[in-house]
Amino acid sequence: MDKSILADYLDSLEAKGIPGCDCVIFHNHKQVFRHTTGFSDAKKTKPLTSANTYWLFSATKLITCTAVIQLIEKGKISLDAPVADYLPEYKHLNVKCGSEVVPAKNTLTIRHLLSMQSGLNYNLQAPSILKVLKDTNNEATTREIIRELAKEPLEFEPGTHFLYSLSHDVLGAVIEEAAGQKFGEYLDEHILKPIGMKNTGFELTADREANMSEQFEFDMDTMTSKPISLENCYKLSNKYESGGAGLISTADDYILFLDAMCNDGVSANGYRVLTRESIDLMRKDQMNDISKKDFDEFGRIGYSYGLGVRTLIEKEKSGSKSPVGNLAGMVLQEPMQSLTLITILRFFMYSMCVTAVMLTQIFILKSETLLTKC
């Protein structure tokens, strides 16, 4: 492997409007490449380093879904169980039907949440959310916010369409009920700390804040970036732990998780996060024909969606350059070649009037690749 080719490419990104980039490659649990380039601030006074922290945004989703699959392995959650078995307020849901709102006919299940076929949307300004934030003086817990969210009508009957949504945030509350502990505490105990992720969590501690890289808005037309607020709009309250976009981490930490997922679910220190069978289940296509069309409109032609990850189903349509195909999701892994690569960029990208969060961009390359983008 000629590492200089990749290093030169990463260095060239600054001229294309990318302020900084941190790239790590692991193979068989060992780092085989590391290149950090650019700056963490707009004034270019602070070189990007391995100590920099980042909001993971949607790269949080894979960790959340992994926690759910863990609890399925332990028999505490059932994949096709009604969400109401864990969150009773989700038993009697309403759904939009033209200009009316009617009782939902289909039962919302855990599988629907994992596969983004729940009928939920991504409206952070929903009346129920705003009310509970006001009533609690912005101190509402994860469970309290998700409880109120059940009052909002679904966009469609569960299981009938695909829509990127707050589904994985609802899973955070499911985890709390199934595990009997706070969402963040469960992640710490069963995923983060056991594999050595010492600087990952929902809390913006003093150290994490001090090392936080600035965020940038990227303009595709001009290929330039400008700094924007460091706030995370998905952190709905001071006590809310967003399963869809709330974690903070570093490249050094996150690579440990991806490395475990790329090695049959076992971390470098021998901790089993998931079984290989569970990882294969996550990668299995969950979309019906209508949902696949919805996913195509999401800009992922040739791909479908599994349990929290994007998966390649039609290589020719996708334009994938992988010789054997690839899988992708909000973060990804493929347990064939034990090769893991994570690249962290800091910017928002605006394209075709659609806002896509690109703050964290992760690529995991394998015999079959599960590519993950936030």
PDB file of C-alpha atoms in Angstrom, residues 6 35 94 111 121 156 195 206 213 217 219 252 324:
ATOM      1  CA  LEU A   6      -3.847   8.664   0.362  1.00  0.00           C
ATOM      2  CA  HIS A  35      -2.982  11.032   8.728  1.00  0.00           C
ATOM      3  CA  ASN A  94     -52.611   8.183  14.832  1.00  0.00           C
ATOM      4  CA  ARG A 111     -38.132  -3.685  13.362  1.00  0.00           C
ATOM      5  CA  ASN A 121     -40.547  12.141  10.791  1.00  0.00           C
ATOM      6  CA  PHE A 156     -47.802   6.765   7.019  1.00  0.00           C
ATOM      7  CA  ILE A 195     -13.894  -1.812  24.218  1.00  0.00           C
ATOM      8  CA  ALA A 206     -15.255  20.537  29.940  1.00  0.00           C
ATOM      9  CA  SER A 213     -13.443  21.074  16.489  1.00  0.00           C
ATOM     10  CA  GLU A 217     -21.109  24.889   6.387  1.00  0.00           C
ATOM     11  CA  ASP A 219     -21.101  25.252  -0.263  1.00  0.00           C
ATOM     12  CA  ASP A 252      -9.322   7.245  18.141  1.00  0.00           C
ATOM     13  CA  VAL A 324     -17.546  -7.520  -4.609  1.00  0.00           C
TER      14      VAL A 324
END
